[in-house]
Tab-separated table of C-alpha atoms (C1' of nucleotides) in Angstrom:
chain	number	residue	atom	x	y	z
A	23	MET	CA	-57.334	-51.727	4.457
A	24	THR	CA	-53.880	-52.911	3.954
A	25	SER	CA	-52.831	-55.642	1.830
A	26	SER	CA	-56.613	-57.106	0.579
A	27	SER	CA	-56.328	-59.366	-1.803
A	28	VAL	CA	-56.982	-57.515	-5.053
A	29	PRO	CA	-56.636	-59.221	-8.091
A	30	ALA	CA	-55.018	-58.129	-11.221
A	31	GLU	CA	-56.866	-54.937	-10.982
A	32	ALA	CA	-56.418	-53.668	-14.395
A	33	ALA	CA	-53.973	-50.621	-13.534
A	34	VAL	CA	-56.248	-47.633	-13.768
A	35	PRO	CA	-54.087	-45.279	-15.772
A	36	VAL	CA	-54.564	-42.123	-13.074
A	37	ARG	CA	-55.934	-39.661	-15.725
A	38	ILE	CA	-56.624	-36.640	-14.399
A	39	GLY	CA	-59.901	-35.381	-16.208
A	40	SER	CA	-59.417	-31.732	-16.816
A	41	MET	CA	-61.601	-28.674	-15.195
A	42	GLU	CA	-62.287	-28.039	-18.561
A	43	SER	CA	-63.433	-31.171	-20.934
A	44	SER	CA	-60.520	-31.174	-23.342
A	45	SER	CA	-61.716	-34.700	-24.705
A	46	THR	CA	-58.994	-34.724	-27.129
A	47	THR	CA	-58.773	-38.292	-28.235
A	48	GLY	CA	-61.825	-40.207	-27.588
A	49	GLY	CA	-59.961	-42.212	-24.840
A	50	SER	CA	-62.137	-41.143	-21.987
A	51	THR	CA	-66.012	-42.311	-22.631
A	52	ARG	CA	-67.777	-42.556	-19.284
A	53	ARG	CA	-65.231	-42.927	-16.774
A	54	GLU	CA	-63.916	-39.587	-17.410
A	55	ALA	CA	-66.640	-37.688	-17.411
A	56	THR	CA	-67.511	-39.285	-13.889
A	57	ARG	CA	-64.554	-38.281	-12.703
A	58	GLN	CA	-64.673	-34.839	-14.158
A	59	LYS	CA	-68.276	-34.442	-11.936
A	60	LEU	CA	-66.480	-35.769	-9.017
A	61	TYR	CA	-63.849	-33.059	-9.140
A	62	GLU	CA	-66.468	-30.580	-9.614
A	63	ALA	CA	-68.553	-31.576	-6.712
A	64	ALA	CA	-65.360	-32.038	-4.538
A	65	VAL	CA	-64.008	-28.733	-5.459
A	66	THR	CA	-67.084	-26.575	-4.417
A	67	LEU	CA	-67.988	-28.655	-1.068
A	68	ILE	CA	-64.331	-28.888	0.039
A	69	ALA	CA	-63.830	-24.862	-0.642
A	70	GLU	CA	-66.960	-24.388	1.512
A	71	GLN	CA	-66.337	-26.826	4.412
A	72	GLY	CA	-62.973	-27.950	4.668
A	73	PHE	CA	-61.578	-31.545	3.853
A	74	SER	CA	-62.371	-33.334	6.961
A	75	ALA	CA	-65.984	-31.293	7.431
A	76	THR	CA	-67.171	-32.989	3.674
A	77	THR	CA	-68.277	-36.204	3.551
A	78	VAL	CA	-68.062	-38.446	0.507
A	79	ASP	CA	-71.475	-39.336	0.864
A	80	GLU	CA	-71.897	-35.566	0.206
A	81	ILE	CA	-69.591	-35.418	-2.676
A	82	ALA	CA	-71.312	-38.520	-4.210
A	83	GLU	CA	-74.784	-36.964	-3.923
A	84	ARG	CA	-73.318	-33.305	-5.827
A	85	ALA	CA	-71.939	-35.350	-8.661
A	86	GLY	CA	-75.089	-37.062	-8.683
A	87	VAL	CA	-73.523	-40.776	-8.537
A	88	ALA	CA	-73.415	-43.665	-5.712
A	89	LYS	CA	-71.097	-43.681	-3.069
A	90	GLY	CA	-69.326	-46.807	-4.451
A	91	THR	CA	-68.320	-45.069	-7.737
A	92	VAL	CA	-66.286	-42.545	-6.008
A	93	TYR	CA	-64.337	-45.222	-4.574
A	94	TYR	CA	-64.238	-47.167	-8.174
A	95	ASN	CA	-62.519	-43.805	-9.528
A	96	PHE	CA	-60.367	-43.114	-6.612
A	97	ALA	CA	-58.426	-44.712	-4.020
A	98	SER	CA	-59.944	-42.787	-1.203
A	99	LYS	CA	-60.819	-39.770	-0.002
A	100	SER	CA	-57.473	-38.024	0.280
A	101	VAL	CA	-56.316	-39.617	-3.086
A	102	LEU	CA	-59.286	-37.534	-4.874
A	103	PHE	CA	-58.071	-34.631	-2.925
A	104	GLU	CA	-54.670	-34.557	-3.917
A	105	GLU	CA	-55.406	-35.353	-7.679
A	106	LEU	CA	-57.658	-32.342	-7.453
A	107	LEU	CA	-54.457	-29.986	-6.042
A	108	ARG	CA	-52.389	-31.232	-8.547
A	109	HIS	CA	-54.422	-30.704	-11.627
A	110	GLY	CA	-55.591	-27.374	-10.336
A	111	VAL	CA	-52.132	-26.000	-9.555
A	112	GLY	CA	-50.693	-27.148	-13.099
A	113	LEU	CA	-53.295	-25.259	-14.657
A	114	LEU	CA	-52.113	-22.069	-12.620
A	115	THR	CA	-48.628	-22.778	-13.140
A	116	ALA	CA	-49.157	-23.152	-17.045
A	117	SER	CA	-50.887	-20.062	-17.296
A	118	LEU	CA	-48.493	-17.942	-15.377
A	119	ARG	CA	-45.529	-19.356	-17.529
A	120	ASP	CA	-47.665	-18.661	-20.527
A	121	ALA	CA	-48.213	-14.883	-19.460
A	122	ALA	CA	-44.291	-14.218	-18.935
A	123	GLU	CA	-43.253	-15.720	-22.113
A	124	GLN	CA	-45.617	-14.202	-23.984
A	125	THR	CA	-44.916	-10.542	-22.816
A	126	ALA	CA	-41.366	-11.857	-23.285
A	127	ARG	CA	-41.877	-12.467	-26.984
A	128	GLU	CA	-43.762	-9.585	-27.419
A	129	GLY	CA	-40.770	-7.745	-26.332
A	130	GLY	CA	-41.973	-6.330	-22.841
A	131	SER	CA	-39.861	-5.677	-19.794
A	132	ARG	CA	-39.912	-7.644	-16.448
A	133	VAL	CA	-41.775	-5.590	-15.192
A	134	ASP	CA	-44.263	-6.067	-17.906
A	135	ALA	CA	-44.414	-9.594	-17.231
A	136	LEU	CA	-45.175	-9.347	-13.157
A	137	ASP	CA	-48.050	-7.079	-14.287
A	138	ALA	CA	-48.948	-10.013	-17.177
A	139	MET	CA	-48.710	-12.844	-14.474
A	140	VAL	CA	-50.867	-10.301	-11.923
A	141	ARG	CA	-53.537	-10.865	-14.519
A	142	ALA	CA	-53.236	-14.252	-15.409
A	143	GLY	CA	-53.533	-15.002	-11.650
A	144	LEU	CA	-56.729	-12.974	-11.426
A	145	VAL	CA	-58.059	-14.840	-14.322
A	146	PHE	CA	-57.526	-18.088	-12.961
A	147	ILE	CA	-58.936	-16.849	-9.494
A	148	ASP	CA	-61.853	-15.542	-11.322
A	149	ARG	CA	-62.420	-19.167	-13.049
A	150	TYR	CA	-61.674	-21.023	-10.374
A	151	PRO	CA	-62.773	-19.316	-7.208
A	152	ALA	CA	-63.401	-22.249	-5.243
A	153	PHE	CA	-60.199	-23.977	-5.862
A	154	THR	CA	-58.413	-20.981	-4.774
A	155	GLN	CA	-60.115	-20.735	-1.708
A	156	LEU	CA	-59.351	-24.762	-0.672
A	157	TYR	CA	-55.988	-24.237	-1.997
A	158	VAL	CA	-55.029	-21.246	0.570
A	159	ALA	CA	-57.035	-22.991	3.243
A	160	GLU	CA	-54.707	-26.274	3.146
A	161	LEU	CA	-51.430	-24.834	2.184
A	162	TRP	CA	-49.770	-23.876	5.405
A	163	ARG	CA	-51.290	-26.613	7.384
A	164	THR	CA	-49.044	-28.966	8.672
A	165	ASN	CA	-49.008	-32.416	9.509
A	166	ARG	CA	-51.385	-33.474	7.154
A	167	ALA	CA	-51.232	-36.234	4.376
A	168	TRP	CA	-50.876	-34.324	1.501
A	169	GLN	CA	-48.210	-31.933	2.929
A	170	SER	CA	-45.755	-33.080	0.328
A	171	THR	CA	-47.939	-32.858	-2.755
A	172	LEU	CA	-48.963	-29.557	-1.731
A	173	MET	CA	-45.523	-28.072	-1.390
A	174	VAL	CA	-44.059	-29.435	-4.755
A	175	VAL	CA	-47.184	-27.918	-6.277
A	176	ARG	CA	-46.472	-24.574	-4.410
A	177	GLN	CA	-42.978	-24.289	-5.456
A	178	GLN	CA	-43.816	-24.876	-9.398
A	179	ALA	CA	-46.119	-21.806	-8.889
A	180	VAL	CA	-43.399	-19.757	-6.955
A	181	ALA	CA	-40.707	-20.544	-9.202
A	182	VAL	CA	-42.283	-18.723	-11.872
A	183	VAL	CA	-42.570	-15.623	-10.331
A	184	GLU	CA	-39.103	-15.944	-8.828
A	185	GLY	CA	-37.314	-16.680	-12.255
A	186	VAL	CA	-38.908	-13.208	-13.560
A	187	LEU	CA	-37.442	-11.460	-10.530
A	188	ARG	CA	-34.213	-13.150	-10.882
A	189	GLU	CA	-33.899	-12.476	-14.450
A	190	GLY	CA	-35.249	-8.534	-13.886
A	191	VAL	CA	-32.366	-8.374	-11.225
A	192	GLU	CA	-29.651	-9.958	-13.706
A	193	GLY	CA	-30.853	-7.382	-16.544
A	194	GLY	CA	-30.350	-4.447	-14.026
A	195	GLU	CA	-34.086	-3.684	-14.014
A	196	PHE	CA	-34.678	-4.586	-10.575
A	197	SER	CA	-32.619	-3.550	-7.592
A	198	ASP	CA	-30.179	-6.347	-6.975
A	199	GLU	CA	-30.819	-5.732	-3.012
A	200	ILE	CA	-34.611	-7.198	-3.290
A	201	ASP	CA	-34.889	-10.873	-1.608
A	202	VAL	CA	-36.381	-12.587	-4.582
A	203	GLN	CA	-37.910	-15.581	-2.588
A	204	LEU	CA	-39.984	-13.248	-0.137
A	205	THR	CA	-41.006	-10.684	-2.903
A	206	ALA	CA	-42.250	-13.451	-4.656
A	207	ALA	CA	-44.159	-14.887	-2.298
A	208	ALA	CA	-45.600	-11.037	-1.426
A	209	LEU	CA	-46.457	-10.911	-4.706
A	210	VAL	CA	-48.395	-13.938	-4.651
A	211	GLY	CA	-49.882	-13.137	-1.502
A	212	MET	CA	-51.105	-9.606	-2.910
A	213	VAL	CA	-52.720	-10.923	-5.825
A	214	LEU	CA	-54.120	-14.231	-3.673
A	215	VAL	CA	-55.921	-11.807	-0.824
A	216	ALA	CA	-57.125	-8.815	-3.257
A	217	ALA	CA	-59.013	-11.450	-5.462
A	218	LEU	CA	-60.558	-13.556	-2.655
A	219	ASP	CA	-61.264	-10.244	-1.217
A	220	TRP	CA	-62.905	-9.230	-4.427
A	221	LYS	CA	-64.799	-12.449	-5.014
A	222	SER	CA	-65.971	-12.185	-1.666
A	223	PHE	CA	-66.728	-8.966	-0.830
A	224	GLN	CA	-67.270	-6.822	-4.350
A	225	PRO	CA	-68.085	-9.381	-6.486
A	226	GLU	CA	-69.615	-6.763	-8.993
A	227	ARG	CA	-66.276	-5.113	-9.841
A	228	SER	CA	-64.514	-6.202	-13.236
A	229	LEU	CA	-61.568	-7.992	-13.243
A	230	ASP	CA	-59.962	-4.745	-15.214
A	231	ASP	CA	-60.584	-2.785	-12.303
A	232	VAL	CA	-58.895	-5.199	-10.038
A	233	HIS	CA	-56.085	-5.585	-12.145
A	234	ALA	CA	-55.491	-1.430	-12.256
A	235	ALA	CA	-55.408	-1.069	-8.746
A	236	LEU	CA	-52.648	-3.899	-8.419
A	237	SER	CA	-50.908	-2.535	-11.266
A	238	ARG	CA	-50.354	0.609	-9.323
A	239	LEU	CA	-49.218	-0.818	-6.313
A	240	LEU	CA	-46.967	-3.215	-8.251
A	241	GLN	CA	-45.597	-0.267	-9.924
A	242	GLY	CA	-45.278	2.000	-6.733
A	243	ARG	CA	-47.310	4.542	-8.215
A	244	VAL	CA	-49.391	5.034	-4.777
A	245	SER	CA	-47.114	7.467	-3.428
A	246	GLY	CA	-47.448	11.182	-5.002
A	247	LYS	CA	-50.707	12.628	-6.528
A	248	GLY	CA	-52.464	10.763	-9.100
B	13	MET	CA	-55.047	-43.221	18.270
B	14	THR	CA	-56.732	-42.021	21.519
B	15	SER	CA	-55.079	-41.686	24.789
B	16	SER	CA	-51.920	-43.207	23.586
B	17	SER	CA	-49.186	-43.192	25.963
B	18	VAL	CA	-47.650	-39.969	24.144
B	19	PRO	CA	-43.801	-40.312	25.103
B	20	ALA	CA	-42.092	-36.943	26.083
B	21	GLU	CA	-44.522	-34.600	23.805
B	22	ALA	CA	-41.290	-33.028	23.148
B	23	ALA	CA	-40.519	-29.751	21.769
B	24	VAL	CA	-43.980	-28.057	20.396
B	25	PRO	CA	-42.714	-26.280	16.794
B	26	VAL	CA	-44.728	-23.709	16.757
B	27	ARG	CA	-45.154	-22.032	20.371
B	28	ILE	CA	-47.710	-19.835	21.258
B	29	GLY	CA	-47.066	-17.057	23.767
B	30	SER	CA	-49.703	-16.536	25.981
B	31	MET	CA	-52.230	-14.512	24.388
B	32	GLU	CA	-53.819	-13.153	27.281
B	33	SER	CA	-50.978	-10.438	27.693
B	34	SER	CA	-50.702	-10.018	31.199
B	35	SER	CA	-52.777	-10.732	34.117
B	36	THR	CA	-53.600	-7.065	34.786
B	37	THR	CA	-57.293	-7.411	36.228
B	38	GLY	CA	-57.380	-9.803	38.998
B	39	GLY	CA	-60.429	-10.818	38.050
B	40	SER	CA	-59.668	-14.461	36.618
B	41	THR	CA	-58.284	-16.820	38.865
B	42	ARG	CA	-58.112	-20.671	38.231
B	43	ARG	CA	-60.501	-20.326	35.558
B	44	GLU	CA	-59.016	-18.195	33.532
B	45	ALA	CA	-56.024	-19.886	33.612
B	46	THR	CA	-57.664	-23.098	32.512
B	47	ARG	CA	-59.162	-20.997	29.763
B	48	GLN	CA	-55.942	-20.187	28.580
B	49	LYS	CA	-54.381	-23.427	28.554
B	50	LEU	CA	-57.402	-24.521	26.595
B	51	TYR	CA	-56.881	-21.645	23.707
B	52	GLU	CA	-53.311	-22.327	23.475
B	53	ALA	CA	-53.989	-26.368	22.957
B	54	ALA	CA	-57.025	-25.639	20.521
B	55	VAL	CA	-55.110	-23.027	18.777
B	56	THR	CA	-52.393	-25.297	17.812
B	57	LEU	CA	-54.060	-28.169	16.943
B	58	ILE	CA	-56.512	-26.410	14.910
B	59	ALA	CA	-53.771	-24.496	12.992
B	60	GLU	CA	-52.170	-27.839	12.002
B	61	GLN	CA	-55.329	-30.125	11.317
B	62	GLY	CA	-58.032	-27.979	10.902
B	63	PHE	CA	-61.116	-27.628	13.123
B	64	SER	CA	-63.256	-30.666	12.239
B	65	ALA	CA	-60.511	-32.916	12.234
B	66	THR	CA	-59.213	-31.713	15.775
B	67	THR	CA	-61.239	-33.606	18.543
B	68	VAL	CA	-62.260	-32.158	21.713
B	69	ASP	CA	-60.151	-34.942	23.702
B	70	GLU	CA	-57.064	-33.870	21.695
B	71	ILE	CA	-57.434	-30.514	22.806
B	72	ALA	CA	-58.105	-31.338	26.626
B	73	GLU	CA	-55.105	-33.989	26.387
B	74	ARG	CA	-53.006	-31.264	24.938
B	75	ALA	CA	-54.182	-28.905	27.935
B	76	GLY	CA	-53.305	-31.261	30.270
B	77	VAL	CA	-56.952	-31.177	31.611
B	78	ALA	CA	-59.802	-33.643	31.511
B	79	LYS	CA	-62.634	-33.570	28.937
B	80	GLY	CA	-65.389	-32.429	31.220
B	81	THR	CA	-63.311	-29.634	32.062
B	82	VAL	CA	-63.521	-28.138	28.421
B	83	TYR	CA	-67.521	-28.398	28.786
B	84	TYR	CA	-67.561	-26.900	32.168
B	85	ASN	CA	-65.811	-24.229	30.612
B	86	PHE	CA	-66.970	-23.753	27.048
B	87	ALA	CA	-71.045	-24.323	25.997
B	88	SER	CA	-69.184	-26.249	22.793
B	89	LYS	CA	-66.366	-27.053	20.879
B	90	SER	CA	-67.430	-24.293	18.187
B	91	VAL	CA	-68.213	-21.511	20.929
B	92	LEU	CA	-64.318	-22.501	21.948
B	93	PHE	CA	-63.218	-21.572	18.599
B	94	GLU	CA	-65.021	-18.463	18.106
B	95	GLU	CA	-64.274	-16.962	21.434
B	96	LEU	CA	-60.227	-17.966	20.314
B	97	LEU	CA	-60.983	-16.167	17.045
B	98	ARG	CA	-62.176	-12.967	18.548
B	99	HIS	CA	-59.217	-12.733	21.081
B	100	GLY	CA	-56.735	-13.254	18.601
B	101	VAL	CA	-57.945	-11.007	15.976
B	102	GLY	CA	-58.498	-8.006	18.784
B	103	LEU	CA	-54.941	-8.456	19.652
B	104	LEU	CA	-54.006	-7.751	16.258
B	105	THR	CA	-56.290	-4.828	15.661
B	106	ALA	CA	-55.133	-3.299	19.037
B	107	SER	CA	-51.595	-3.593	17.951
B	108	LEU	CA	-52.163	-2.205	14.305
B	109	ARG	CA	-54.072	0.736	15.681
B	110	ASP	CA	-51.170	1.392	17.992
B	111	ALA	CA	-48.928	0.917	15.422
B	112	ALA	CA	-50.379	3.760	13.398
B	113	GLU	CA	-51.421	6.207	16.558
B	114	GLN	CA	-47.638	6.103	17.603
B	115	THR	CA	-46.422	6.942	13.855
B	116	ALA	CA	-48.740	9.982	13.691
B	117	ARG	CA	-47.606	10.699	17.483
B	118	GLU	CA	-44.009	11.106	16.302
B	119	GLY	CA	-44.721	13.039	12.920
B	120	GLY	CA	-44.232	10.384	10.505
B	121	SER	CA	-45.646	10.309	6.954
B	122	ARG	CA	-48.327	7.982	6.242
B	123	VAL	CA	-46.197	5.738	4.355
B	124	ASP	CA	-44.183	5.283	7.682
B	125	ALA	CA	-47.506	4.541	9.095
B	126	LEU	CA	-47.890	1.842	6.777
B	127	ASP	CA	-44.444	0.473	7.128
B	128	ALA	CA	-45.112	0.488	11.019
B	129	MET	CA	-48.158	-1.503	10.395
B	130	VAL	CA	-46.157	-4.018	8.334
B	131	ARG	CA	-43.866	-4.355	11.139
B	132	ALA	CA	-46.904	-4.925	13.736
B	133	GLY	CA	-48.040	-7.577	11.475
B	134	LEU	CA	-44.713	-9.046	11.195
B	135	VAL	CA	-44.189	-9.033	14.902
B	136	PHE	CA	-47.685	-10.742	15.516
B	137	ILE	CA	-47.307	-13.352	13.117
B	138	ASP	CA	-43.869	-14.265	14.667
B	139	ARG	CA	-45.525	-14.427	17.940
B	140	TYR	CA	-48.642	-16.211	17.022
B	141	PRO	CA	-47.997	-17.949	13.837
B	142	ALA	CA	-50.465	-20.863	14.723
B	143	PHE	CA	-53.450	-18.239	15.196
B	144	THR	CA	-52.244	-16.779	11.496
B	145	GLN	CA	-52.459	-19.847	10.190
B	146	LEU	CA	-55.645	-20.859	11.582
B	147	TYR	CA	-57.235	-17.639	10.669
B	148	VAL	CA	-56.388	-17.708	7.156
B	149	ALA	CA	-57.751	-21.107	6.444
B	150	GLU	CA	-61.029	-20.241	7.800
B	151	LEU	CA	-61.445	-16.971	6.611
B	152	TRP	CA	-62.764	-17.178	2.911
B	153	ARG	CA	-64.791	-20.361	3.736
B	154	THR	CA	-68.401	-20.298	3.502
B	155	ASN	CA	-71.441	-21.955	5.174
B	156	ARG	CA	-69.979	-22.144	8.507
B	157	ALA	CA	-71.213	-21.423	12.012
B	158	TRP	CA	-68.708	-18.941	12.716
B	159	GLN	CA	-68.842	-17.031	9.414
B	160	SER	CA	-70.400	-13.834	10.888
B	161	THR	CA	-67.935	-13.725	13.502
B	162	LEU	CA	-65.100	-13.999	11.257
B	163	MET	CA	-66.386	-11.142	8.828
B	164	VAL	CA	-66.996	-8.891	11.827
B	165	VAL	CA	-63.006	-9.567	12.907
B	166	ARG	CA	-61.806	-9.227	9.433
B	167	GLN	CA	-63.421	-5.610	8.925
B	168	GLN	CA	-62.160	-4.486	12.432
B	169	ALA	CA	-58.401	-5.417	11.314
B	170	VAL	CA	-58.590	-4.387	7.052
B	171	ALA	CA	-60.596	-1.023	8.474
B	172	VAL	CA	-57.555	0.273	10.557
B	173	VAL	CA	-55.143	-0.322	7.038
B	174	GLU	CA	-58.161	1.535	5.285
B	175	GLY	CA	-58.126	4.258	7.421
B	176	VAL	CA	-54.411	5.265	7.011
B	177	LEU	CA	-55.002	4.867	3.297
B	178	ARG	CA	-57.652	6.895	3.512
B	179	GLU	CA	-56.041	9.942	5.271
B	180	GLY	CA	-52.822	9.745	3.348
B	181	VAL	CA	-55.707	10.465	0.165
B	182	GLU	CA	-56.953	12.960	1.764
B	183	GLY	CA	-53.416	14.770	2.873
B	184	GLY	CA	-52.617	14.198	-0.802
B	185	GLU	CA	-49.602	11.827	0.097
B	186	PHE	CA	-51.324	9.143	-1.878
B	187	SER	CA	-52.829	9.275	-5.232
B	188	ASP	CA	-56.518	9.768	-5.272
B	189	GLU	CA	-56.949	7.180	-8.101
B	190	ILE	CA	-55.858	4.270	-5.582
B	191	ASP	CA	-58.510	1.724	-4.676
B	192	VAL	CA	-58.754	2.110	-0.787
B	193	GLN	CA	-60.471	-1.122	-0.373
B	194	LEU	CA	-58.544	-3.110	-2.658
B	195	THR	CA	-55.020	-1.875	-1.972
B	196	ALA	CA	-55.813	-2.547	1.620
B	197	ALA	CA	-56.269	-6.141	0.892
B	198	ALA	CA	-53.760	-6.290	-1.349
B	199	LEU	CA	-51.389	-4.867	1.513
B	200	VAL	CA	-52.687	-7.423	4.249
B	201	GLY	CA	-52.379	-10.363	1.812
B	202	MET	CA	-48.394	-9.172	0.818
B	203	VAL	CA	-47.671	-9.214	4.569
B	204	LEU	CA	-49.687	-12.484	5.355
B	205	VAL	CA	-48.443	-14.133	2.727
B	206	ALA	CA	-44.887	-13.349	2.870
B	207	ALA	CA	-44.968	-14.191	6.596
B	208	LEU	CA	-46.132	-17.495	6.460
B	209	ASP	CA	-43.836	-18.101	4.104
B	210	TRP	CA	-41.184	-17.110	6.265
B	211	LYS	CA	-42.329	-19.436	9.341
B	212	SER	CA	-42.971	-22.108	7.037
B	213	PHE	CA	-39.840	-22.521	4.477
B	214	GLN	CA	-37.209	-19.928	6.157
B	215	PRO	CA	-37.699	-19.623	9.824
B	216	GLU	CA	-34.060	-18.963	10.299
B	217	ARG	CA	-34.650	-15.075	8.754
B	218	SER	CA	-34.926	-12.263	11.092
B	219	LEU	CA	-37.945	-10.344	11.582
B	220	ASP	CA	-35.679	-7.208	10.567
B	221	ASP	CA	-34.608	-8.890	7.426
B	222	VAL	CA	-38.168	-9.454	6.336
B	223	HIS	CA	-39.167	-6.635	7.178
B	224	ALA	CA	-36.565	-4.728	5.042
B	225	ALA	CA	-38.033	-6.908	2.041
B	226	LEU	CA	-41.321	-5.961	2.489
B	227	SER	CA	-40.746	-2.114	3.172
B	228	ARG	CA	-39.102	-2.209	-0.342
B	229	LEU	CA	-41.745	-3.341	-2.002
B	230	LEU	CA	-44.233	-1.005	0.022
B	231	GLN	CA	-42.198	2.263	-0.941
B	232	GLY	CA	-42.135	0.878	-4.473
B	233	ARG	CA	-38.166	0.649	-4.656
B	234	VAL	CA	-37.962	-2.483	-6.669
B	235	SER	CA	-37.160	-1.319	-10.007
B	236	GLY	CA	-34.056	0.393	-10.923
B	237	LYS	CA	-31.050	-0.173	-9.664
B	238	GLY	CA	-30.130	-0.607	-5.655
C	20	DC	C1'	-79.652	-61.841	-37.821
C	21	DT	C1'	-79.884	-63.691	-33.201
C	22	DT	C1'	-78.184	-65.265	-28.554
C	23	DT	C1'	-74.951	-65.582	-25.039
C	24	DT	C1'	-70.787	-64.497	-22.976
C	25	DT	C1'	-67.675	-60.926	-21.188
C	26	DG	C1'	-66.168	-57.236	-18.277
C	27	DC	C1'	-66.339	-52.303	-17.180
C	28	DA	C1'	-68.557	-48.969	-14.794
C	29	DC	C1'	-71.678	-48.355	-11.094
C	30	DT	C1'	-74.893	-49.217	-7.168
C	31	DG	C1'	-76.172	-48.484	-2.161
C	32	DA	C1'	-76.927	-51.293	2.103
C	33	DC	C1'	-73.661	-52.717	5.449
C	34	DC	C1'	-70.208	-52.393	8.787
C	35	DA	C1'	-66.678	-51.538	12.348
C	36	DG	C1'	-65.016	-47.035	14.056
C	37	DT	C1'	-65.452	-42.319	15.665
C	38	DC	C1'	-66.777	-38.014	17.967
C	39	DA	C1'	-69.144	-34.092	20.141
C	40	DG	C1'	-71.754	-33.986	23.738
C	41	DT	C1'	-73.650	-35.872	28.684
C	42	DT	C1'	-73.887	-37.256	33.180
C	43	DC	C1'	-72.428	-37.524	37.927
C	44	DA	C1'	-70.233	-38.598	42.022
C	45	DA	C1'	-66.066	-37.455	44.378
C	46	DA	C1'	-61.682	-34.749	44.908
C	47	DA	C1'	-59.056	-30.676	44.823
C	48	DA	C1'	-58.900	-25.950	45.480
C	49	DC	C1'	-59.866	-21.870	47.169
D	23	DG	C1'	-68.899	-24.006	52.047
D	24	DT	C1'	-68.539	-23.190	47.435
D	25	DT	C1'	-66.215	-23.295	43.201
D	26	DT	C1'	-63.905	-26.058	40.161
D	27	DT	C1'	-61.737	-29.843	38.316
D	28	DT	C1'	-61.781	-34.689	37.306
D	29	DG	C1'	-62.175	-38.974	35.196
D	30	DA	C1'	-64.908	-42.333	33.629
D	31	DA	C1'	-68.625	-44.579	31.202
D	32	DC	C1'	-72.140	-44.122	28.015
D	33	DT	C1'	-75.078	-42.142	23.913
D	34	DG	C1'	-76.457	-41.569	19.661
D	35	DA	C1'	-75.689	-39.969	15.375
D	36	DC	C1'	-72.084	-40.052	11.632
D	37	DT	C1'	-68.229	-41.273	8.362
D	38	DG	C1'	-64.590	-43.580	5.551
D	39	DG	C1'	-64.516	-47.510	3.456
D	40	DT	C1'	-66.397	-52.666	1.504
D	41	DC	C1'	-68.788	-55.782	-1.509
D	42	DA	C1'	-71.858	-58.773	-3.639
D	43	DG	C1'	-74.847	-57.845	-7.052
D	44	DT	C1'	-76.799	-54.661	-11.484
D	45	DG	C1'	-77.230	-52.678	-15.856
D	46	DC	C1'	-75.541	-52.633	-20.396
D	47	DA	C1'	-72.879	-52.188	-24.561
D	48	DA	C1'	-70.008	-54.659	-27.513
D	49	DA	C1'	-67.951	-58.666	-28.771
D	50	DA	C1'	-68.201	-63.769	-29.730
D	51	DA	C1'	-70.631	-67.524	-31.213
D	52	DG	C1'	-74.429	-69.765	-33.249
DNA sequence: CTTTTTGCACTGACCAGTCAGTTCAAAAAC
DNA sequence: GTTTTTGAACTGACTGGTCAGTGCAAAAAG
């Protein structure tokens, strides 16, 4: 296991295949496609069963490759998982940032930015429900190998929300008594749980519908008559 | 790894108070006490590592009993887990219901009831953080043996929140345009994620502090100056 | 153009270790 | 005397990871 006699081992450039095939420059070829298939297989299986209950054999089978191929492309089962995690949250973070920035560019308020981010979150969960499940299931675990990866990656996403809240407080749009960190976590939780519930128990509803419900809650338009 | 000499077994960070409230009914005796120890051991281990990654040997060791005792008291590993689940959510549901009813008894509004339930949720998570972790990690999984148990038990808890929202709508206190089911899920998510974040990343803060932050969000006192 | 070589990507049988669950005689606890 | 616990041995299935070998497309040699 440790210190095997591995020769030169032409440095594999840890490329993370994008969840959607970007295929910008023709660099990838077969390898990239294989990685992609493995990500997709792993994400659904782990979302369904959890990391430990998912076997490498299953992942390989679902991806339509041999088991050895998994280990040709990834150092271990947990490395595969960590790269999956990093990539997925990277997409989410970028999406949230875009939403906030575009709102600012269009002259919207901070509440508008928050609302746009809620929508961006919903769009993400709508597109990658399995990834979201898997992420939530692992986030608050302790004593796990990828704990640090998870923390870093969580902070990236939450920081975007915190940033908008902080700007809002500084600009006087939000009360300066709000607790930025906790409020950000609560907002993330609101979207996360509502969306997972949507996907799990009312999948027929439209994104706009769900967004409208959360918007109302976000903007405190719950009390009082409609 | 197995049966290592286990040094001091020092301070377990996440303490689970006895989930069996008090020994009111005298039916238990020794057996009940053993079961209790097994619950407590299982809940922390599974919260940390997940169900599949936790071995029966570990649970027995942590509980300080022999492996045979586990199988004398529970038919299987998953039966132990299911009973744990049912018991824990039973406590939460009772607690939420109490909060709502007491608010009503004292003549509070529905928002007050919601607020009381937020607090009850926080108190629960504060007392049983490991159980909460474990529950969240399993809730949205699919294809698992205890899936149906989980659904039933989830519905019990969420229904209490939905009930208060519905009463609020009927009584004109809440807008009749709110989506009861989604809003309930969002509220639960808000408390859940904020609390887990609190326990994981800001454990030094007080419950009142966290409650105040969530109250503000719940009552839409975010926008506008302090 | 044809033949040979190269080396990347992939294969799948295999191994050493692990784990849920069983068994049971004997000891404790009640 | 009965109920509960112990503790260690055992089984049989499963799993992460390994490795010698295959296939093939493009480069190099002829």
